[in-house]
mmCIF file of C-alpha atoms in Angstrom:
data_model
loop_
_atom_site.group_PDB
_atom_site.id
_atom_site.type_symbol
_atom_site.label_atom_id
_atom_site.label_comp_id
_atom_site.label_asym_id
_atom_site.label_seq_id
_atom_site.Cartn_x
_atom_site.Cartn_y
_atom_site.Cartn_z
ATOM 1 C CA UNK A 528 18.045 -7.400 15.250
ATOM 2 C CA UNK A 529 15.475 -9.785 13.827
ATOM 3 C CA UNK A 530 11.505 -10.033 14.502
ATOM 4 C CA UNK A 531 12.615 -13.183 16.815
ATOM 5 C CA UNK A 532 14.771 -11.053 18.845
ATOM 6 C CA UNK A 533 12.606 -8.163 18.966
ATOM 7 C CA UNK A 534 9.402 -10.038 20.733
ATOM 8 C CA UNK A 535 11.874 -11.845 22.711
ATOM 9 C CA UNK A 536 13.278 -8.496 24.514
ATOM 10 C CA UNK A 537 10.009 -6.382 24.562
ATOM 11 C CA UNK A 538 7.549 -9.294 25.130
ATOM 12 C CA UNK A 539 5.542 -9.034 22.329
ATOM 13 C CA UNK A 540 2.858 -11.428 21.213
ATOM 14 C CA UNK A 541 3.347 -13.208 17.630
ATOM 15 C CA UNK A 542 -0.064 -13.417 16.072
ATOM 16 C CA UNK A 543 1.114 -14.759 12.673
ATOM 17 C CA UNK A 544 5.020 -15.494 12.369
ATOM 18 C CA UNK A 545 5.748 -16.469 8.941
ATOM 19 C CA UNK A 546 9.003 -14.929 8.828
ATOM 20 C CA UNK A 547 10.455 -14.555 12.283
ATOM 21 C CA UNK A 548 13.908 -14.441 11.153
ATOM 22 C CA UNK A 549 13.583 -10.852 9.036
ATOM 23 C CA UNK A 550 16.083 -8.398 10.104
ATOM 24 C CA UNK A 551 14.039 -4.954 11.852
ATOM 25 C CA UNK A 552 15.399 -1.745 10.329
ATOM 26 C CA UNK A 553 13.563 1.387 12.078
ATOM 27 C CA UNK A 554 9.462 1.774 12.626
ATOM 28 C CA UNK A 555 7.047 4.323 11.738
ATOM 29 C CA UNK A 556 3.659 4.732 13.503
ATOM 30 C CA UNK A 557 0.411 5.537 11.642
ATOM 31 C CA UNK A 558 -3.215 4.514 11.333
ATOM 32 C CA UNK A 559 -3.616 6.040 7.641
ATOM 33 C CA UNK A 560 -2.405 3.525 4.915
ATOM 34 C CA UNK A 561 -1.737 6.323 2.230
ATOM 35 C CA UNK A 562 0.520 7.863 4.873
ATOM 36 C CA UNK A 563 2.316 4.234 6.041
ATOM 37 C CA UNK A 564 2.261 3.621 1.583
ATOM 38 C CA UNK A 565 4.418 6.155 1.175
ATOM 39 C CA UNK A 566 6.737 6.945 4.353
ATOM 40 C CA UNK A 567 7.187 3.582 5.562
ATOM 41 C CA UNK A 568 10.380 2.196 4.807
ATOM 42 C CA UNK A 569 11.628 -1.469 4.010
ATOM 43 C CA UNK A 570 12.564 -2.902 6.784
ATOM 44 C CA UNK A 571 10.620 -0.960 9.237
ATOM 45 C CA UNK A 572 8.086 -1.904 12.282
ATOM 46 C CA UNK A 573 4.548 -0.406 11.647
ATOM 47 C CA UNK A 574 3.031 0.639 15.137
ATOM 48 C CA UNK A 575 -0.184 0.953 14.604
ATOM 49 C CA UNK A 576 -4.380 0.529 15.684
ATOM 50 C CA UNK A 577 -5.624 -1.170 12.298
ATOM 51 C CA UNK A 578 -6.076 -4.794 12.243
ATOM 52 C CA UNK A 579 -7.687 -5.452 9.277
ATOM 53 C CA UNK A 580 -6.628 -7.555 6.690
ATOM 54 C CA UNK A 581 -5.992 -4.481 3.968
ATOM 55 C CA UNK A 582 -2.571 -3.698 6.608
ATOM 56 C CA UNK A 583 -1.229 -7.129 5.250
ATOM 57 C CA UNK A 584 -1.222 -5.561 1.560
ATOM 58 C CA UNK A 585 0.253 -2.339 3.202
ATOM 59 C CA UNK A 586 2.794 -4.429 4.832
ATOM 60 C CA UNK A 587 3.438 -6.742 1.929
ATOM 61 C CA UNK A 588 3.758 -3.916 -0.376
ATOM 62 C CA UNK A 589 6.279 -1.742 1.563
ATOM 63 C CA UNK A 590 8.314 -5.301 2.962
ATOM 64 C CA UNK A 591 7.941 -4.021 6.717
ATOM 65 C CA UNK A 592 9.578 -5.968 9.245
ATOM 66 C CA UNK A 593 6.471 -6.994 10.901
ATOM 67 C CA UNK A 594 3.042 -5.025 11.615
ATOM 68 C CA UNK A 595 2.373 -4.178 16.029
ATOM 69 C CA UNK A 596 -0.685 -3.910 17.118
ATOM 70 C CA UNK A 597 -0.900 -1.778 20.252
ATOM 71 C CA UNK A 598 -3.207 -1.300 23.098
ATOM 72 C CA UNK A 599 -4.702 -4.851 23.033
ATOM 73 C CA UNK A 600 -6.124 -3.717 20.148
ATOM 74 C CA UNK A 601 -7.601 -7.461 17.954
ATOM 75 C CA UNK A 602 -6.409 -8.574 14.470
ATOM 76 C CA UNK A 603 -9.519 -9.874 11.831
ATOM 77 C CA UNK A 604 -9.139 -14.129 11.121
ATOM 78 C CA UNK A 605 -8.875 -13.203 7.342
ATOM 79 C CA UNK A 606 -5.926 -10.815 8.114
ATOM 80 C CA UNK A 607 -4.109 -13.106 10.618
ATOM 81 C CA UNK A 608 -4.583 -15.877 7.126
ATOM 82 C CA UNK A 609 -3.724 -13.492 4.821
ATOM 83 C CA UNK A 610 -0.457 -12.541 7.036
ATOM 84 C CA UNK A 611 0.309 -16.552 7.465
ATOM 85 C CA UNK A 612 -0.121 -16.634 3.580
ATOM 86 C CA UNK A 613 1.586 -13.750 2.116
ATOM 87 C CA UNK A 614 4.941 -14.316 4.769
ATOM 88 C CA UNK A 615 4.035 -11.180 6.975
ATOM 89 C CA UNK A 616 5.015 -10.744 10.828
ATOM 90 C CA UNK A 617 1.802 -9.931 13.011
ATOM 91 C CA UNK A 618 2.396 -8.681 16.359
ATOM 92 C CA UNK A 619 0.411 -7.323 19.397
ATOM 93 C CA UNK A 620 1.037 -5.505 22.177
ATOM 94 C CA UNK A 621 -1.175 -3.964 25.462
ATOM 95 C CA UNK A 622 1.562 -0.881 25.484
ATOM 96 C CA UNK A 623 0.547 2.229 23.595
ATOM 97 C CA UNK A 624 2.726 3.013 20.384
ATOM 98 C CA UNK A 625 3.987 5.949 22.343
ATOM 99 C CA UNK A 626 5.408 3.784 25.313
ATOM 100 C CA UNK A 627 6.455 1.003 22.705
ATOM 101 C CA UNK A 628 8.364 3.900 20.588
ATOM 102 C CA UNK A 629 10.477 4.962 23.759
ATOM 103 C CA UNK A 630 11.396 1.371 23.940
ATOM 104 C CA UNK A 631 12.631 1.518 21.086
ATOM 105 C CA UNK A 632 14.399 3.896 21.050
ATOM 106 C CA UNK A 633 15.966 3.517 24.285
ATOM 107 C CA UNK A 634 17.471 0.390 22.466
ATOM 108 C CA UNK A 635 18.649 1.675 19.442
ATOM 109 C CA UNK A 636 15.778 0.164 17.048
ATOM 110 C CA UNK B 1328 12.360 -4.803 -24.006
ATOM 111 C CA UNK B 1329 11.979 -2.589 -26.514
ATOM 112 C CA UNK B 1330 10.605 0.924 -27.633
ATOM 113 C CA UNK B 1331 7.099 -0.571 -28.309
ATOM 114 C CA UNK B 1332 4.714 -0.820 -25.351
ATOM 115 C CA UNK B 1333 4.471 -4.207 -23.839
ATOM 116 C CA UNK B 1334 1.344 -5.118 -22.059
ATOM 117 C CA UNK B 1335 3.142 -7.039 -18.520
ATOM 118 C CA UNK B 1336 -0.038 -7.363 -16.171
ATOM 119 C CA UNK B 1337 -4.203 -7.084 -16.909
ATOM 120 C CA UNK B 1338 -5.488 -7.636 -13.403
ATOM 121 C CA UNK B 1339 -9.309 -7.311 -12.645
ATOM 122 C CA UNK B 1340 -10.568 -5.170 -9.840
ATOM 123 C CA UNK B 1341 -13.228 -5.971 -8.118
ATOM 124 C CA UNK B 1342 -15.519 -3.290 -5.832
ATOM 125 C CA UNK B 1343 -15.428 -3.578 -1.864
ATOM 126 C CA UNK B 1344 -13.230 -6.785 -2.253
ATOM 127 C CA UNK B 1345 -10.483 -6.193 0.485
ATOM 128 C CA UNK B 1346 -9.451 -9.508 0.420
ATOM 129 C CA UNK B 1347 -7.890 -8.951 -2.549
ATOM 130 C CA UNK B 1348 -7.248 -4.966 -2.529
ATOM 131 C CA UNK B 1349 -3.307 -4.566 -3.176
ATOM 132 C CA UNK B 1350 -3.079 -8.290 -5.027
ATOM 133 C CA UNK B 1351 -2.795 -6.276 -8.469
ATOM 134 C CA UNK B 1352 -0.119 -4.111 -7.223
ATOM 135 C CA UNK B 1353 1.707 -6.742 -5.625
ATOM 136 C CA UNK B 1354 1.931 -8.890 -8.868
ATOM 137 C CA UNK B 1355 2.861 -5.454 -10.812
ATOM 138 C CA UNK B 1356 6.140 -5.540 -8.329
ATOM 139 C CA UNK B 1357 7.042 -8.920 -8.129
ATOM 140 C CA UNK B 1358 7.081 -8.960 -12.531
ATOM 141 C CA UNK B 1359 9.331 -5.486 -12.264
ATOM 142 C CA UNK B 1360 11.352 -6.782 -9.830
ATOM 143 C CA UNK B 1361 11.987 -9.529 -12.198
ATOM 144 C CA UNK B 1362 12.550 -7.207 -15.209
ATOM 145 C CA UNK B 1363 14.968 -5.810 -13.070
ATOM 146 C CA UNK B 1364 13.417 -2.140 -12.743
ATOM 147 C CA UNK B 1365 15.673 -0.444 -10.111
ATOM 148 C CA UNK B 1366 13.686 -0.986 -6.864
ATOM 149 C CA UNK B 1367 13.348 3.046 -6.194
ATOM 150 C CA UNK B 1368 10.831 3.095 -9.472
ATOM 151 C CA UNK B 1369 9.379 0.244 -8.091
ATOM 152 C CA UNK B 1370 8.432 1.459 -4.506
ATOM 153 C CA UNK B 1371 6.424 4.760 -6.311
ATOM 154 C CA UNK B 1372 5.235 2.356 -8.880
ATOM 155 C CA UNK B 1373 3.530 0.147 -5.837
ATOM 156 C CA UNK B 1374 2.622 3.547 -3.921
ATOM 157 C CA UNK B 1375 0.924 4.889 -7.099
ATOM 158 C CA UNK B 1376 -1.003 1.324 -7.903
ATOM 159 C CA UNK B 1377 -2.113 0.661 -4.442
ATOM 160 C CA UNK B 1378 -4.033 4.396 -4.177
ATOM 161 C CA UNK B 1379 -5.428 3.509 -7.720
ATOM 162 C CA UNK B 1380 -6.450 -0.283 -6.754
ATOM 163 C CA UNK B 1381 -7.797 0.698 -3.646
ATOM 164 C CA UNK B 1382 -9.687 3.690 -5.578
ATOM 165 C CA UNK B 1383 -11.338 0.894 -7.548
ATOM 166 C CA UNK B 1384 -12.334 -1.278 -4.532
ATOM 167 C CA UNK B 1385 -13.461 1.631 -2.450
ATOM 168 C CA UNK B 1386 -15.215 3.876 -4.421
ATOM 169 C CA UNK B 1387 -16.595 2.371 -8.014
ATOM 170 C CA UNK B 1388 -18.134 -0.654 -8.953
ATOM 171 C CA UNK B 1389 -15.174 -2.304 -10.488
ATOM 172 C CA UNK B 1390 -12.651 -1.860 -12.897
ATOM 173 C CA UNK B 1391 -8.914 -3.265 -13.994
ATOM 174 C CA UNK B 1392 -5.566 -2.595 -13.624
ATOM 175 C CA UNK B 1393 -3.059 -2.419 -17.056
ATOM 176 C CA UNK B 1394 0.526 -2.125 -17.261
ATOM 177 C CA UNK B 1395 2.534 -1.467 -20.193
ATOM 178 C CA UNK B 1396 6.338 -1.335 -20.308
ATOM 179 C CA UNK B 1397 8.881 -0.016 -23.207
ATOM 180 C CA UNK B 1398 12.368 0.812 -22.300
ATOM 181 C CA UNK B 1399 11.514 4.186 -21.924
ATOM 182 C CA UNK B 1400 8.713 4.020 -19.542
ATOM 183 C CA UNK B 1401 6.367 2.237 -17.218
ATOM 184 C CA UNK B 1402 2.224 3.198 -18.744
ATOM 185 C CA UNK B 1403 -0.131 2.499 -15.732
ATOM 186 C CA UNK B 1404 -3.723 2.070 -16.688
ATOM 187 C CA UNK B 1405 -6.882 1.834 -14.156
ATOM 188 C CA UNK B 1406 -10.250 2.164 -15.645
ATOM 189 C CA UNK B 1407 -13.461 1.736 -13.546
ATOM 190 C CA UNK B 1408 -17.011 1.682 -14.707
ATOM 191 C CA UNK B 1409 -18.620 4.099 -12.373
ATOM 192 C CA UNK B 1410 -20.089 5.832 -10.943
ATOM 193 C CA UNK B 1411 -17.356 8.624 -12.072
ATOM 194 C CA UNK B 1412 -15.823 11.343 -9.742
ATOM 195 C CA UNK B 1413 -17.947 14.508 -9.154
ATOM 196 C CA UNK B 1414 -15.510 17.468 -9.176
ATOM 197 C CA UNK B 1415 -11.738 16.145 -10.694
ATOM 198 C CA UNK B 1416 -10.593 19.314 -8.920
ATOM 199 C CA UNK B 1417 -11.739 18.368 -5.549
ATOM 200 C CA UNK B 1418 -10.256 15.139 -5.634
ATOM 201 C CA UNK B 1419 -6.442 16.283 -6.448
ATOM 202 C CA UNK B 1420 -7.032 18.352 -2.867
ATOM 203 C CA UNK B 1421 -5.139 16.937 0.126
ATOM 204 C CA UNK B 1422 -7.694 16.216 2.179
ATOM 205 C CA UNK B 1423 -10.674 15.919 0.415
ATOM 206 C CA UNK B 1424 -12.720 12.455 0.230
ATOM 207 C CA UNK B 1425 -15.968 11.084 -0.427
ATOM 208 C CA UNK B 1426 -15.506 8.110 1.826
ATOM 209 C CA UNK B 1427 -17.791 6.662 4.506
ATOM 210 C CA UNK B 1428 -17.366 6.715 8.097
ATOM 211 C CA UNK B 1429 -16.904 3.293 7.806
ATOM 212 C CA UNK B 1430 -13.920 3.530 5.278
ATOM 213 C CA UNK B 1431 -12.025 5.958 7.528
ATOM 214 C CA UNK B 1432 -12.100 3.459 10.115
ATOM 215 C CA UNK B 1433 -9.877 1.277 8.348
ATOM 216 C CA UNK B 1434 -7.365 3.923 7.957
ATOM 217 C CA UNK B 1435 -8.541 4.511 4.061
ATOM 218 C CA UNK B 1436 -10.103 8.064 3.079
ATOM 219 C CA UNK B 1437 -7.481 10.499 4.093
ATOM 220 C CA UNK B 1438 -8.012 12.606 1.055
ATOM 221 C CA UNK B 1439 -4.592 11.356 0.419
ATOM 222 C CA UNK B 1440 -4.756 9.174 -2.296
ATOM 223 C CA UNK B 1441 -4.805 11.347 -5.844
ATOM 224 C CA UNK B 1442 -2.193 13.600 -4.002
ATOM 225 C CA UNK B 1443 0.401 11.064 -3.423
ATOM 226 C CA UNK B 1444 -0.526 9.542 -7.393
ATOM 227 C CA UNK B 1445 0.393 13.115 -8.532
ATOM 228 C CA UNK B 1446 3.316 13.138 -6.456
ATOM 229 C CA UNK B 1447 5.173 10.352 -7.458
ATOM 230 C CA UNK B 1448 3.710 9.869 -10.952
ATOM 231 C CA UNK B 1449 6.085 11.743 -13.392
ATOM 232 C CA UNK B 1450 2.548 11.884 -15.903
ATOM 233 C CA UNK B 1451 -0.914 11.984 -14.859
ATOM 234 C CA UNK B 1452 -4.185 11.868 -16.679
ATOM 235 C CA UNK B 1453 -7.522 11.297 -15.571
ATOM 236 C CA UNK B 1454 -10.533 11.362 -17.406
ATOM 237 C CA UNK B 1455 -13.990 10.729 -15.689
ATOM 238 C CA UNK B 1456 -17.683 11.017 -16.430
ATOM 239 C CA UNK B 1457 -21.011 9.270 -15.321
ATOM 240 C CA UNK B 1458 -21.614 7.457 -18.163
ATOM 241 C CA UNK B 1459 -18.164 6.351 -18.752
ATOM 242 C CA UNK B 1460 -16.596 5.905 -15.352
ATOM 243 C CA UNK B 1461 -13.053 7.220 -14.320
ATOM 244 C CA UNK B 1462 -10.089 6.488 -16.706
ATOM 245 C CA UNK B 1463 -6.694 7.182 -14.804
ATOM 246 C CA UNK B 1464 -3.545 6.770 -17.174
ATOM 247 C CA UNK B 1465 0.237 7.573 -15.313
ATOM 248 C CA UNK B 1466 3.203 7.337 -16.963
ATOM 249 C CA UNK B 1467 6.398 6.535 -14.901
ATOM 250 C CA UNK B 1468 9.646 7.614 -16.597
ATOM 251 C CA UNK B 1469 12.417 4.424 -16.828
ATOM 252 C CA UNK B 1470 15.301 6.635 -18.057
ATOM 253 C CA UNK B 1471 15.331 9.403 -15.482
ATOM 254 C CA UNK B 1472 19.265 9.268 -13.932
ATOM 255 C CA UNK B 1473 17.409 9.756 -10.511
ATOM 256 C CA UNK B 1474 16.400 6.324 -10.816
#
C-alpha cells in the first residue's frame, strides 16, 4: 500500500506530501526519538504526539513511510518546510494512536 | 579505499540549532550509501551520529562532527567545547539525563542516548573535562561478516 492509499482508506489529513507515492511497510508508535532512532524500521508509519521539526530528521534518517500525528495534535511551520524540503510524508489525525493502530491492523498494515 | 584513514565528512555543530540537528548525520549516510557501505552498517552508523549530533545541539555549546573511513573501518569523531559531562559513569546509565523539562518535551532526554552509542558502536571512547569539553571517538567495524 502506498502513503496515497493509506490517507485515502483511513481519512487522514496530508500536512506535507512530498512523496505520496512511497510504499507503507509496518508502523511503530513512540514519542522518544532515541527509541523511534533505533526500532523504527524503513518503511514504517511513526504514530506519534511530537510535531516538531527535529521528527523530520528522525524520519529522514530512518526513511519512514510518513510521520501521523494523532489526537489533533499541531505540526511547527519550520517542520511542515523542513518535511516539504527533505521529501517526508506529514500526516494528522483526531484518532488516538491506539484506535489508529487497531486500524491498522485490522487491515493488514 | 584503502588501509589509511580517509577523512569523508567535517560537519560543524552548532548548540540549540534544531533546524539543523540530524543534517550532519544525514550527509554521513547519503556519502556511505554512495561508497556502497552495506546499508545494515549504515542504519547504526546514522543511530550512533544522530545521539552524538543531537548531544552537541542539546547539551554543549557547539562542536563538529568527523568521519574517517579505511577499508577496515568507519572512525566517528564528535568533539564539543563544553561545558564537559559531570560523571562519564552516570551518563552510560539508561535512564539518566541532564536535560530540561523543556527538552523532554520534544521527545529528547530519555537517558537513552550514550546507551544506544554503546550498543551499536563496536568501539567507544569518550574523554571529557571542563576545560576541554567532551571528545567522543567510535569506531564501527567494516569487515565484520555480520555486516
Amino acid at each position: 500500500m502506498t502513503v496515497k492509499e493509506l490517507v485515502d482508506q483511513f481519512d487522514l489529513e496530508v500536512v506535507a506530501g512530498p512523496n505520496l507515492d512511497r510504499e507503507v511497510d509496518g508502523a511503530y508508535i513512540g514519542d522518544l526519538l532515541s527509541n523511534v532512532m533505533a526500532r523504527a524500521e524503513q518503511g514504517n508509519l511513526w504514530l506519534t504526539v511530537q510535531g516538531h521539526q527535529n521528527v523530520v530528521a528522525v524520519a529522514l534518517l530512518v526513511e519512514l513511510a510518513a510521520v501521523i500525528l494523532v489526537e489533533d495534535f499541531d505540526y511547527e511551520e519550520n517542520a511542515v518546510q523542513r518535511a516539504c524540503q527533505k521529501g517526508v510524508n506529514l500526516l494528522k489525525t483526531r484518532k488516538k494512536s491506539y484506535a489508529l493502530a487497531c486500524n491498522f491492523c485490522e487491515s493488514k498494515i | 579505499m584503502s588501509l589509511q584513514k580517509q577523512q569523508i565528512l567535517n560537519k560543524e555543530i552548532e548548540s540549540f540549532d534544531f533546524q539543523s540537528g540530524g543534517e550532519a548525520s544525514s550527509n554521513l549516510k547519503n556519502i556511505l550509501r554512495k561508497l556502497g557501505v552495506p546499508s545494515q552498517t549504515v542504519r547504526k552508523t546514522a543511530i550512533i551520529t544522530y545521539e552524538l549530533e543531537m548531544n552537541v545541539v542539546i547539551h554543549s555549546l557547539g562542536g563538529e562532527l568527523t568521519a574517517l573511513i579505511s577499508e577496515e573501518e568507519l572512525e566517528i569523531r564528535v568533539d564539543d567545547s563544553g561545558p564537559g559531562i559531570e560523571d562519564l559513569d552516570k551518563a552510560f546509565t539508561a535512564g539518566y539525563s541532564t536535560a530540561s523539562d523543556e527538552i523532554r518535551e520534544m521527545g529528547f532526554g530519555a537517558g537513552m542516548g550514550l546507551v544506544n552509542v554503546k550498543r551499536y558502536a563496536d568501539q567507544i571512547d569518550v574523554k571529557s573535562s571542563k576545560e576541554n569539553g567532551t571528545h567522543v571517538k567510535v569506531i564501527i567495524n567494516l569487515t565484520d561478516s555480520t555486516n
